Amino acid sequence: MSVASKLAYFGRTAIGSIVRSPFVHVIAVASLSLALVGFGVARIARAQLDALVDALGGEVELTVYLAEDAAPEQVAELEQALTQRTGGEVHRISPAEALGRLATQLGEDGKALTELPQNPLPWSLEVRLPKAARDAEALGELSRRTRALPFVTGVDYGEEALVRLGLIARALEVASLVVFSLVFLTAVIVVSATLQLAIFARREEIEIQKLVGATDRFVRVPFLLEGLLQGLLASGLALGALVGLVRWLESSAAGPLAFARLDGQLAVEWPRLAGELVGIGCALGLSGSFIAVRRFLRV
Amino acid sequence: MIQMFHVTKAYPGDPPVLVDINLDIDKGEFVFLTGPSGAGKSTLLKLMFLAERATRGQVLLAGRNVARLRESGIPFLRRNIGVVFQDFKLLPTRTVAENVGFTLDVLGTPRDEVRDRSLKMLRRVGLEHKADVSPLKLSGGEQQRVSLARALVNDPALLLADEPTGNLDPALTVEIMDLLTDVNARGTTIVVATHDATLIERYQKRTLRLEKGTVVADERGAKAARLMSQTA
Ligand SMILES: Nc1ncnc2c1ncn2[C@@H]1O[C@H](COP(=O)(O)OP(=O)(O)O)[C@@H](O)[C@H]1O
Ligand SMILES: [Mg+2]
């Protein structure tokens, strides 16, 4: 009557079923693994993209140009206001400093600049933004608000690149949502088909179980467990495959993803990824077996 | 043990299989259920182990009205009823002992205990030495003894047998019937459906005769034997 011996029985039954018809289970586990490897690759790629955005974002600065007639006190006031508003670091660039930089950038041609009777450049402020403020929307909003401040004549930031990266990231998210819905659905269908076969193969056993007084739950649980085991097995295999893949990419200097490697290491949070794979694998396996049990197990 | 009042069983679209059945089988009785093929013997047994429900009328098992029993309660009732069939219904992919142990597995019995009790039961039917072979390796009589062992291993109060000797030659038939008599002597109520007149003449038990879905005779002892020689 003990729960433990029932669980042991369920385990033996589910494993026995897998062992007795390995071929169909190999198909189910393979489909699940493929789906999970695909998911893992997308996850890892997404993490690389995020890292890339972060790295680019490190160079994102807001440059605020001020009116020529802005007095040093007013510049200081603005500097304070921007520091407060953005939570970032604000540097004051004097017209002389700006002219110097420009001259350096222009090299030989820049020499003419020093000949000018009067410095034509205005004061400007360079704002290094904290990480949290570095998405396209927040930046757009900030630049709009800054433009409205007194003495501000223009605001510049790496608008284009950032907006484009943001769009790419969002498009990838939507696309992967669609693709993985389909991939996962297919995996669930395959699992449920193998469970349907398992139920068919054990129809006599089920009949006898019912005859000798098995409850419906007792008949069903081993099949659900079978789906769960398929999911677990598949997530283990997928994780192994992904570890192998990442090792290979990291070790081959001219690998296809070499451009995205930041410092010879891919940004993979393994514990989290493993958790997701196991969670999704089990959920897919269970859903497949649940559907099969619901539709085909007439007890 | 089993009571039926005005029980009718009909499958949709067909004339009724059983019509206005009334019967009362006491605890510890041994009852033959006889009648020509198609008379409704198997259907009557199905009502007794709740594979089917009566269309009308009341069925009482051990004093409980099963009409009020929910679907989820059926398994628990079945654990007190052993059933054997003409075709044995053994699993060829399991050993003899595993087939017997099925009844105990369902109860969540620990594995070692399942094995012990299955072997003990197999000893009772004289098949302990075949515990670890496939039922496919056994003769028909031996297979029916395994199926009996499975039905009896949890010591049910009621044993139902549907043509248990239908596939067996006379010598093996006697073997099975002697086993059933022995089980009955230990207190288990037994109902055997059979159209084999020689069985009824030989064992002289209470006999219910079904024809076209109704009970046409209910006799005991020598009268039952005579009933068969008249109508069979
Ligand atoms: N599931 C069913 N659906 C329709 N008719 C059935 C069903 N089961 C049995 N019958 C009919 O009920 C009658 C009695 O069958 P059964 O109880 O098997 O008789 P017996 O066991 O005495 O030979 C037969 O005419 C048979 O065709
Ligand atoms: Mg019959």
XYZ file of C-alpha atoms and ligand atoms in Angstrom:
559
model
C 0.000 0.000 0.000
C 2.983 2.293 0.258
C 3.548 5.284 -1.993
C 7.195 4.279 -2.397
C 6.435 0.858 -3.828
C 3.856 2.381 -6.151
C 6.388 4.930 -7.379
C 8.945 2.170 -7.844
C 6.365 0.228 -9.837
C 5.545 3.242 -12.010
C 9.245 3.811 -12.644
C 9.845 0.177 -13.573
C 6.809 0.193 -15.859
C 7.815 3.400 -17.662
C 11.443 2.345 -18.090
C 10.331 -1.138 -19.121
C 8.147 0.378 -21.814
C 11.039 2.469 -23.132
C 13.374 -0.527 -23.108
C 10.865 -2.797 -24.803
C 10.255 -0.506 -27.767
C 13.438 1.575 -28.007
C 12.974 2.655 -31.607
C 9.901 4.848 -31.185
C 11.360 6.329 -28.028
C 14.602 7.159 -29.827
C 12.538 9.097 -32.351
C 10.681 11.001 -29.659
C 13.815 11.784 -27.661
C 15.657 12.823 -30.843
C 12.889 15.249 -31.861
C 12.741 16.677 -28.372
C 16.535 17.028 -28.245
C 16.646 18.759 -31.619
C 13.968 21.207 -30.532
C 15.854 21.883 -27.313
C 19.238 22.281 -29.052
C 17.591 24.786 -31.398
C 16.207 26.631 -28.428
C 19.586 26.575 -26.688
C 21.389 27.903 -29.773
C 18.878 30.732 -30.058
C 19.306 31.474 -26.353
C 23.085 31.577 -26.652
C 22.922 33.714 -29.824
C 20.604 36.086 -28.054
C 23.008 36.358 -25.138
C 25.822 37.196 -27.604
C 23.667 39.881 -29.183
C 22.912 41.343 -25.769
C 26.608 41.341 -24.965
C 27.290 43.075 -28.276
C 24.663 45.731 -27.571
C 26.196 46.209 -24.145
C 29.631 46.613 -25.627
C 28.415 49.131 -28.200
C 26.318 50.782 -25.561
C 29.525 51.453 -23.652
C 30.372 53.987 -26.325
C 26.956 55.544 -26.384
C 27.210 59.095 -25.297
C 24.837 61.920 -25.477
C 26.474 65.087 -26.777
C 24.575 68.258 -25.912
C 25.518 71.399 -27.860
C 24.879 74.699 -26.181
C 24.158 78.153 -27.538
C 27.103 80.475 -28.087
C 25.762 82.970 -25.632
C 25.559 80.454 -22.798
C 27.500 81.775 -19.831
C 29.743 79.435 -17.785
C 27.293 79.551 -14.824
C 24.469 78.499 -17.085
C 26.612 75.704 -18.469
C 27.331 74.564 -14.926
C 23.623 74.666 -14.128
C 22.801 72.501 -17.128
C 25.579 70.112 -16.231
C 24.036 69.633 -12.821
C 20.527 69.196 -14.218
C 21.695 66.505 -16.694
C 23.668 64.644 -14.040
C 20.573 64.538 -11.916
C 18.240 63.544 -14.711
C 20.340 60.778 -16.294
C 22.270 59.451 -13.337
C 25.289 59.339 -15.638
C 28.624 61.156 -15.827
C 28.646 64.598 -17.422
C 31.775 66.244 -18.810
C 31.991 69.891 -19.750
C 33.792 70.541 -23.026
C 34.965 74.119 -23.499
C 35.095 75.684 -26.974
C 38.907 75.576 -26.797
C 38.957 71.873 -25.942
C 36.482 71.135 -28.727
C 38.586 73.068 -31.198
C 41.688 71.206 -30.067
C 39.960 67.825 -30.586
C 38.704 68.837 -33.966
C 42.168 69.982 -34.985
C 43.658 66.677 -33.885
C 41.009 64.762 -35.794
C 41.625 66.744 -38.947
C 45.408 66.452 -38.691
C 47.294 68.590 -41.268
C 44.111 70.287 -42.487
C 43.243 71.148 -38.917
C 46.156 73.545 -38.621
C 44.111 76.222 -40.363
C 41.669 76.143 -37.457
C 44.212 77.579 -35.054
C 44.544 80.557 -37.380
C 40.919 81.558 -36.817
C 40.517 84.918 -35.137
C 37.694 83.646 -33.007
C 36.705 80.129 -31.849
C 33.452 79.274 -33.714
C 32.628 76.270 -31.511
C 30.102 76.432 -28.658
C 30.297 74.896 -25.236
C 29.060 71.306 -25.145
C 28.338 68.628 -22.583
C 29.169 64.932 -22.981
C 26.966 62.561 -21.042
C 28.054 58.965 -20.368
C 24.863 57.124 -19.645
C 24.444 54.386 -17.086
C 23.579 50.932 -18.504
C 19.938 51.078 -17.567
C 19.306 54.135 -19.755
C 20.908 52.694 -22.866
C 17.956 51.538 -24.876
C 16.730 53.328 -27.945
C 13.429 54.443 -26.502
C 14.813 55.864 -23.285
C 17.534 57.677 -25.209
C 15.040 59.179 -27.652
C 12.945 60.433 -24.798
C 15.977 61.850 -22.994
C 17.221 63.681 -26.075
C 13.786 65.168 -26.712
C 13.595 66.461 -23.143
C 17.145 67.762 -23.246
C 16.525 69.618 -26.490
C 13.730 71.522 -24.746
C 16.096 72.894 -22.083
C 17.246 76.522 -22.332
C 20.510 77.211 -24.243
C 20.488 73.731 -25.820
C 20.884 73.969 -29.605
C 21.279 70.311 -30.468
C 21.600 66.792 -29.119
C 23.544 63.924 -30.728
C 23.736 60.261 -29.946
C 24.404 56.972 -31.700
C 20.746 56.988 -32.637
C 20.811 55.003 -35.835
C 22.875 52.081 -34.648
C 21.028 51.776 -31.410
C 17.597 51.920 -32.947
C 18.598 49.340 -35.518
C 20.038 46.979 -32.925
C 16.908 47.376 -30.859
C 14.753 46.551 -33.860
C 16.882 43.523 -34.735
C 16.642 42.262 -31.187
C 12.872 42.646 -31.157
C 12.445 41.044 -34.591
C 14.577 38.103 -33.471
C 12.463 37.769 -30.364
C 9.204 37.678 -32.325
C 10.656 35.343 -34.964
C 12.017 32.936 -32.386
C 8.699 32.978 -30.555
C 6.924 31.917 -33.749
C 9.573 29.387 -34.770
C 9.810 27.786 -31.349
C 6.055 27.599 -30.947
C 6.027 25.505 -34.126
C 9.109 23.470 -33.205
C 7.809 22.738 -29.713
C 4.362 21.901 -31.042
C 5.915 19.408 -33.453
C 7.933 17.836 -30.642
C 4.799 17.506 -28.524
C 2.989 15.844 -31.423
C 5.849 13.379 -31.918
C 5.914 12.531 -28.208
C 2.176 12.070 -28.138
C 2.366 9.799 -31.206
C 4.974 7.576 -29.532
C 2.868 7.423 -26.399
C -0.117 6.486 -28.528
C 1.928 3.547 -29.814
C 2.951 2.648 -26.263
C -0.674 2.700 -25.160
C -1.629 0.515 -28.097
C 1.192 -1.921 -27.361
C 0.019 -2.250 -23.768
C -3.727 -2.447 -24.370
C -3.941 -6.009 -23.038
C -1.976 -5.071 -19.986
C -4.295 -2.119 -19.396
C -7.344 -4.362 -19.750
C -5.959 -6.746 -17.134
C -4.936 -3.949 -14.814
C -8.507 -2.702 -14.896
C -9.801 -6.208 -14.347
C -7.789 -6.677 -11.176
C -8.798 -3.315 -9.756
C -6.329 -0.674 -10.947
C -7.584 2.876 -10.613
C -7.555 5.069 -13.718
C -4.723 7.068 -12.229
C -2.670 3.932 -11.639
C -3.028 3.035 -15.318
C -2.220 6.546 -16.525
C 0.734 7.550 -14.386
C 3.319 5.245 -16.039
C 2.529 6.772 -19.443
C 2.849 10.311 -18.101
C 6.109 9.279 -16.484
C 7.261 7.889 -19.809
C 6.725 11.297 -21.436
C 8.485 12.999 -18.544
C 11.441 10.623 -18.875
C 11.650 11.345 -22.602
C 11.765 15.065 -21.793
C 14.456 14.605 -19.136
C 16.553 12.415 -21.389
C 16.211 14.875 -24.269
C 17.171 17.877 -22.146
C 20.269 16.026 -20.917
C 21.270 15.192 -24.474
C 20.574 18.732 -25.675
C 22.631 20.203 -22.864
C 25.523 17.887 -23.728
C 25.298 18.857 -27.385
C 25.253 22.568 -26.545
C 28.259 22.280 -24.222
C 30.109 20.532 -27.042
C 29.085 23.163 -29.561
C 30.123 26.089 -27.370
C 33.481 24.449 -26.529
C 34.104 23.970 -30.225
C 33.215 27.567 -31.070
C 35.366 28.899 -28.260
C 38.340 26.786 -29.225
C 38.295 27.399 -32.975
C 39.755 30.868 -33.367
C 38.331 31.328 -36.866
C 35.015 29.752 -36.025
C 31.919 31.002 -37.812
C 30.947 33.040 -34.795
C 34.418 34.414 -34.200
C 33.267 37.961 -34.847
C 30.791 37.748 -31.990
C 33.288 36.409 -29.496
C 34.117 39.087 -27.064
C 37.115 37.679 -25.264
C 37.334 34.088 -26.416
C 34.376 33.209 -24.210
C 30.733 32.990 -25.158
C 28.462 34.597 -22.646
C 26.490 31.510 -21.549
C 24.806 31.257 -18.187
C 24.953 27.473 -17.979
C 22.944 26.870 -14.797
C 20.120 29.022 -16.084
C 20.206 27.459 -19.545
C 20.269 23.960 -18.041
C 17.278 24.849 -15.886
C 15.372 26.146 -18.892
C 16.192 23.089 -21.006
C 15.126 20.652 -18.284
C 11.999 22.674 -17.570
C 10.973 22.951 -21.211
C 11.945 19.332 -21.959
C 9.843 18.007 -19.099
C 6.948 20.301 -19.987
C 7.005 19.157 -23.628
C 7.293 15.464 -22.696
C 4.498 15.740 -20.161
C 2.230 17.655 -22.550
C 2.751 15.035 -25.248
C 2.001 12.146 -22.932
C -0.900 13.994 -21.373
C -2.487 14.518 -24.791
C -1.950 10.854 -25.697
C -3.389 9.630 -22.409
C -6.353 11.970 -22.742
C -7.135 10.995 -26.309
C -6.179 7.350 -26.558
C -6.323 5.800 -23.111
C -9.872 4.587 -22.670
C -9.849 3.135 -19.234
C -23.177 -11.917 -1.807
C -24.941 -11.103 -5.098
C -28.530 -9.983 -5.434
C -30.339 -8.797 -8.523
C -33.831 -7.326 -8.651
C -35.644 -6.914 -11.959
C -32.374 -6.401 -13.808
C -32.565 -5.626 -17.511
C -29.553 -5.073 -19.745
C -29.957 -3.705 -23.251
C -27.410 -2.352 -25.698
C -28.689 0.604 -27.695
C -30.371 -0.438 -30.927
C -30.619 -4.153 -30.004
C -33.302 -6.151 -28.215
C -32.472 -6.544 -24.500
C -29.790 -9.148 -23.654
C -31.088 -9.724 -20.125
C -34.721 -9.279 -19.124
C -36.072 -8.936 -15.579
C -33.409 -11.030 -13.850
C -33.965 -11.807 -10.168
C -31.408 -13.817 -8.250
C -29.805 -14.192 -4.860
C -26.449 -15.895 -4.415
C -25.297 -16.356 -0.814
C -21.848 -16.024 0.615
C -19.917 -19.270 0.208
C -22.145 -20.712 -2.527
C -20.929 -22.460 -5.669
C -23.244 -21.667 -8.579
C -23.255 -22.793 -12.186
C -24.701 -20.418 -14.738
C -25.737 -22.321 -17.802
C -27.759 -22.008 -20.975
C -27.183 -21.984 -24.703
C -24.683 -19.748 -26.380
C -26.009 -16.202 -26.606
C -28.335 -16.654 -23.620
C -26.622 -13.854 -21.718
C -24.312 -15.721 -19.310
C -21.256 -13.577 -19.991
C -23.318 -10.415 -19.791
C -24.703 -11.457 -16.413
C -21.150 -12.035 -15.141
C -20.120 -8.621 -16.490
C -22.840 -7.043 -14.380
C -21.325 -8.837 -11.383
C -17.809 -7.437 -11.844
C -19.091 -4.106 -13.117
C -17.692 -4.297 -16.612
C -21.269 -3.368 -17.526
C -24.060 -1.575 -15.688
C -27.673 -2.682 -15.597
C -30.017 -0.688 -17.830
C -32.799 -1.104 -15.270
C -33.143 -2.811 -11.889
C -30.872 -3.144 -8.877
C -27.599 -5.029 -8.489
C -26.318 -5.533 -4.942
C -22.794 -6.784 -4.294
C -22.046 -7.676 -0.658
C -25.143 -5.661 0.254
C -24.027 -2.538 -1.643
C -26.224 -1.128 -4.364
C -23.778 -0.677 -7.221
C -26.067 1.696 -9.114
C -25.025 4.339 -6.611
C -21.354 3.464 -6.950
C -19.358 6.092 -8.749
C -17.094 5.108 -11.635
C -14.072 5.825 -9.455
C -15.277 3.335 -6.857
C -15.292 0.362 -9.232
C -11.562 -0.497 -8.930
C -11.839 -0.843 -5.172
C -14.800 -3.173 -5.515
C -12.973 -5.272 -8.130
C -10.111 -5.904 -5.731
C -12.473 -8.181 -3.873
C -13.544 -10.073 -7.002
C -11.428 -12.533 -8.979
C -12.311 -13.138 -12.643
C -11.119 -15.831 -15.043
C -11.962 -16.272 -18.715
C -11.976 -18.977 -21.326
C -8.978 -17.384 -23.063
C -6.942 -16.883 -19.823
C -5.889 -13.294 -20.664
C -2.264 -13.789 -19.635
C 0.474 -11.431 -20.787
C 2.994 -13.283 -22.973
C 5.712 -10.669 -22.330
C 5.679 -11.319 -18.573
C 6.676 -14.383 -16.608
C 4.102 -16.588 -14.959
C 4.908 -15.120 -11.530
C 4.654 -11.560 -12.881
C 1.259 -12.356 -14.366
C 0.050 -13.583 -10.988
C 1.608 -10.574 -9.251
C -0.346 -8.119 -11.394
C -3.230 -8.225 -8.933
C -0.928 -7.186 -6.093
C 1.047 -4.583 -8.095
C -2.155 -2.645 -8.560
C -2.541 -2.388 -4.785
C 0.935 -0.874 -4.400
C 2.294 -3.985 -2.722
C 6.102 -3.945 -2.279
C 7.941 -5.941 -4.924
C 9.346 -8.620 -2.610
C 5.960 -9.272 -1.098
C 4.406 -9.518 -4.556
C 6.978 -12.150 -5.481
C 6.507 -14.125 -2.245
C 2.736 -14.199 -2.413
C 2.718 -14.988 -6.140
C 5.000 -17.979 -5.567
C 2.871 -19.167 -2.679
C -0.240 -18.938 -4.850
C 1.515 -20.745 -7.700
C 2.402 -23.546 -5.269
C -1.295 -23.889 -4.470
C -2.128 -24.458 -8.133
C 0.903 -26.734 -8.553
C 2.938 -24.462 -10.819
C 5.677 -23.080 -8.602
C 8.320 -24.672 -10.839
C 7.038 -22.652 -13.821
C 7.192 -19.283 -12.062
C 9.861 -17.765 -14.292
C 8.835 -18.960 -17.733
C 6.529 -17.257 -20.212
C 2.896 -18.385 -20.083
C 3.286 -19.237 -23.779
C 5.394 -22.229 -22.693
C 2.524 -23.711 -20.688
C -0.303 -26.034 -21.671
C -3.871 -24.724 -21.729
C -4.660 -26.279 -18.375
C -1.558 -24.776 -16.831
C -2.368 -21.358 -18.297
C -5.824 -21.498 -16.773
C -4.261 -22.392 -13.417
C -2.025 -19.313 -13.711
C -5.039 -17.195 -14.500
C -6.800 -18.686 -11.457
C -3.749 -17.928 -9.331
C -3.917 -14.297 -10.508
C -7.616 -14.129 -9.652
C -7.102 -15.650 -6.203
C -3.790 -14.196 -5.041
C -5.449 -11.337 -3.185
C -7.922 -13.750 -1.569
C -11.149 -12.335 -3.045
C -14.546 -12.997 -1.524
C -16.006 -13.730 -4.957
C -14.625 -15.634 -7.935
C -16.329 -15.355 -11.328
C -15.354 -17.765 -14.099
C -16.620 -17.413 -17.672
C -16.317 -20.781 -19.448
C -13.079 -21.515 -17.574
C -12.787 -24.985 -19.060
C -14.062 -24.082 -22.524
C -10.647 -24.525 -24.108
C -9.565 -27.573 -22.100
C -9.811 -31.306 -22.653
C -11.766 -33.405 -20.088
C -8.755 -34.326 -17.920
C -7.647 -30.705 -17.562
C -11.250 -29.661 -17.007
C -11.403 -31.913 -13.953
C -8.129 -30.450 -12.731
C -9.514 -26.898 -12.875
C -12.878 -27.854 -11.399
C -11.203 -29.619 -8.468
C -9.225 -26.461 -7.815
C -12.399 -24.376 -7.873
C -14.114 -26.786 -5.486
C -11.155 -26.497 -3.145
C -11.240 -22.678 -3.304
C -14.971 -22.750 -2.588
C -14.408 -25.042 0.399
C -12.164 -22.323 1.856
C -15.070 -19.876 1.776
C -14.868 -18.075 -1.567
C -18.195 -17.609 -3.349
C -17.940 -18.949 -6.897
C -20.021 -18.412 -10.027
C -19.061 -20.455 -13.084
C -20.668 -19.800 -16.458
C -20.578 -22.904 -18.629
C -22.572 -24.601 -21.341
C -20.888 -27.923 -20.525
C -23.681 -30.264 -19.281
C -21.249 -32.931 -18.102
C -19.746 -30.507 -15.591
C -23.134 -29.771 -14.107
C -24.080 -33.424 -13.930
C -20.799 -34.356 -12.337
C -20.528 -31.659 -9.655
C -24.215 -31.281 -8.720
C -24.112 -27.657 -7.569
C -26.817 -25.053 -7.621
C -27.495 -24.267 -11.282
C -29.158 -21.210 -12.805
C -30.298 -21.762 -16.356
C -30.574 -18.778 -18.675
C -32.464 -18.758 -21.951
C -32.875 -15.692 -24.116
C -31.912 -13.434 -21.284
C -34.179 -14.778 -18.561
C -33.660 -17.265 -15.729
C -35.779 -20.302 -16.668
C -34.633 -22.638 -13.878
C -32.837 -22.487 -10.529
C -32.171 -25.980 -9.107
C -29.834 -27.609 -6.598
C -28.032 -30.949 -6.351
C -29.478 -33.930 -8.160
C -32.327 -31.846 -9.551
C -29.810 -29.592 -11.263
C -28.241 -32.598 -12.930
C -31.647 -33.804 -14.115
C -32.467 -30.326 -15.368
C -29.487 -30.541 -17.649
C -30.286 -33.957 -19.046
C -33.797 -32.745 -19.859
C -32.998 -29.537 -21.597
C -29.425 -29.743 -22.792
N -21.414 -5.149 -26.309
C -22.508 -5.718 -26.876
N -23.273 -5.015 -27.717
C -24.372 -5.565 -28.286
N -24.782 -6.811 -28.051
C -24.065 -7.573 -27.221
C -22.892 -7.079 -26.582
N -22.382 -8.056 -25.788
C -23.205 -9.114 -25.939
N -24.214 -8.838 -26.793
C -25.305 -9.748 -27.194
O -25.903 -10.248 -26.008
C -26.314 -11.585 -26.194
C -25.782 -12.427 -25.061
O -24.387 -12.487 -25.123
P -23.519 -13.210 -24.020
O -23.835 -12.622 -22.707
O -22.102 -13.190 -24.468
O -24.079 -14.691 -24.100
P -23.420 -16.045 -23.600
O -22.235 -15.711 -22.777
O -24.502 -16.703 -22.846
O -23.067 -16.794 -24.830
C -25.795 -12.027 -27.537
O -26.895 -12.011 -28.458
C -24.788 -10.963 -27.916
O -24.771 -10.758 -29.284
Mg -20.234 -16.205 -23.024
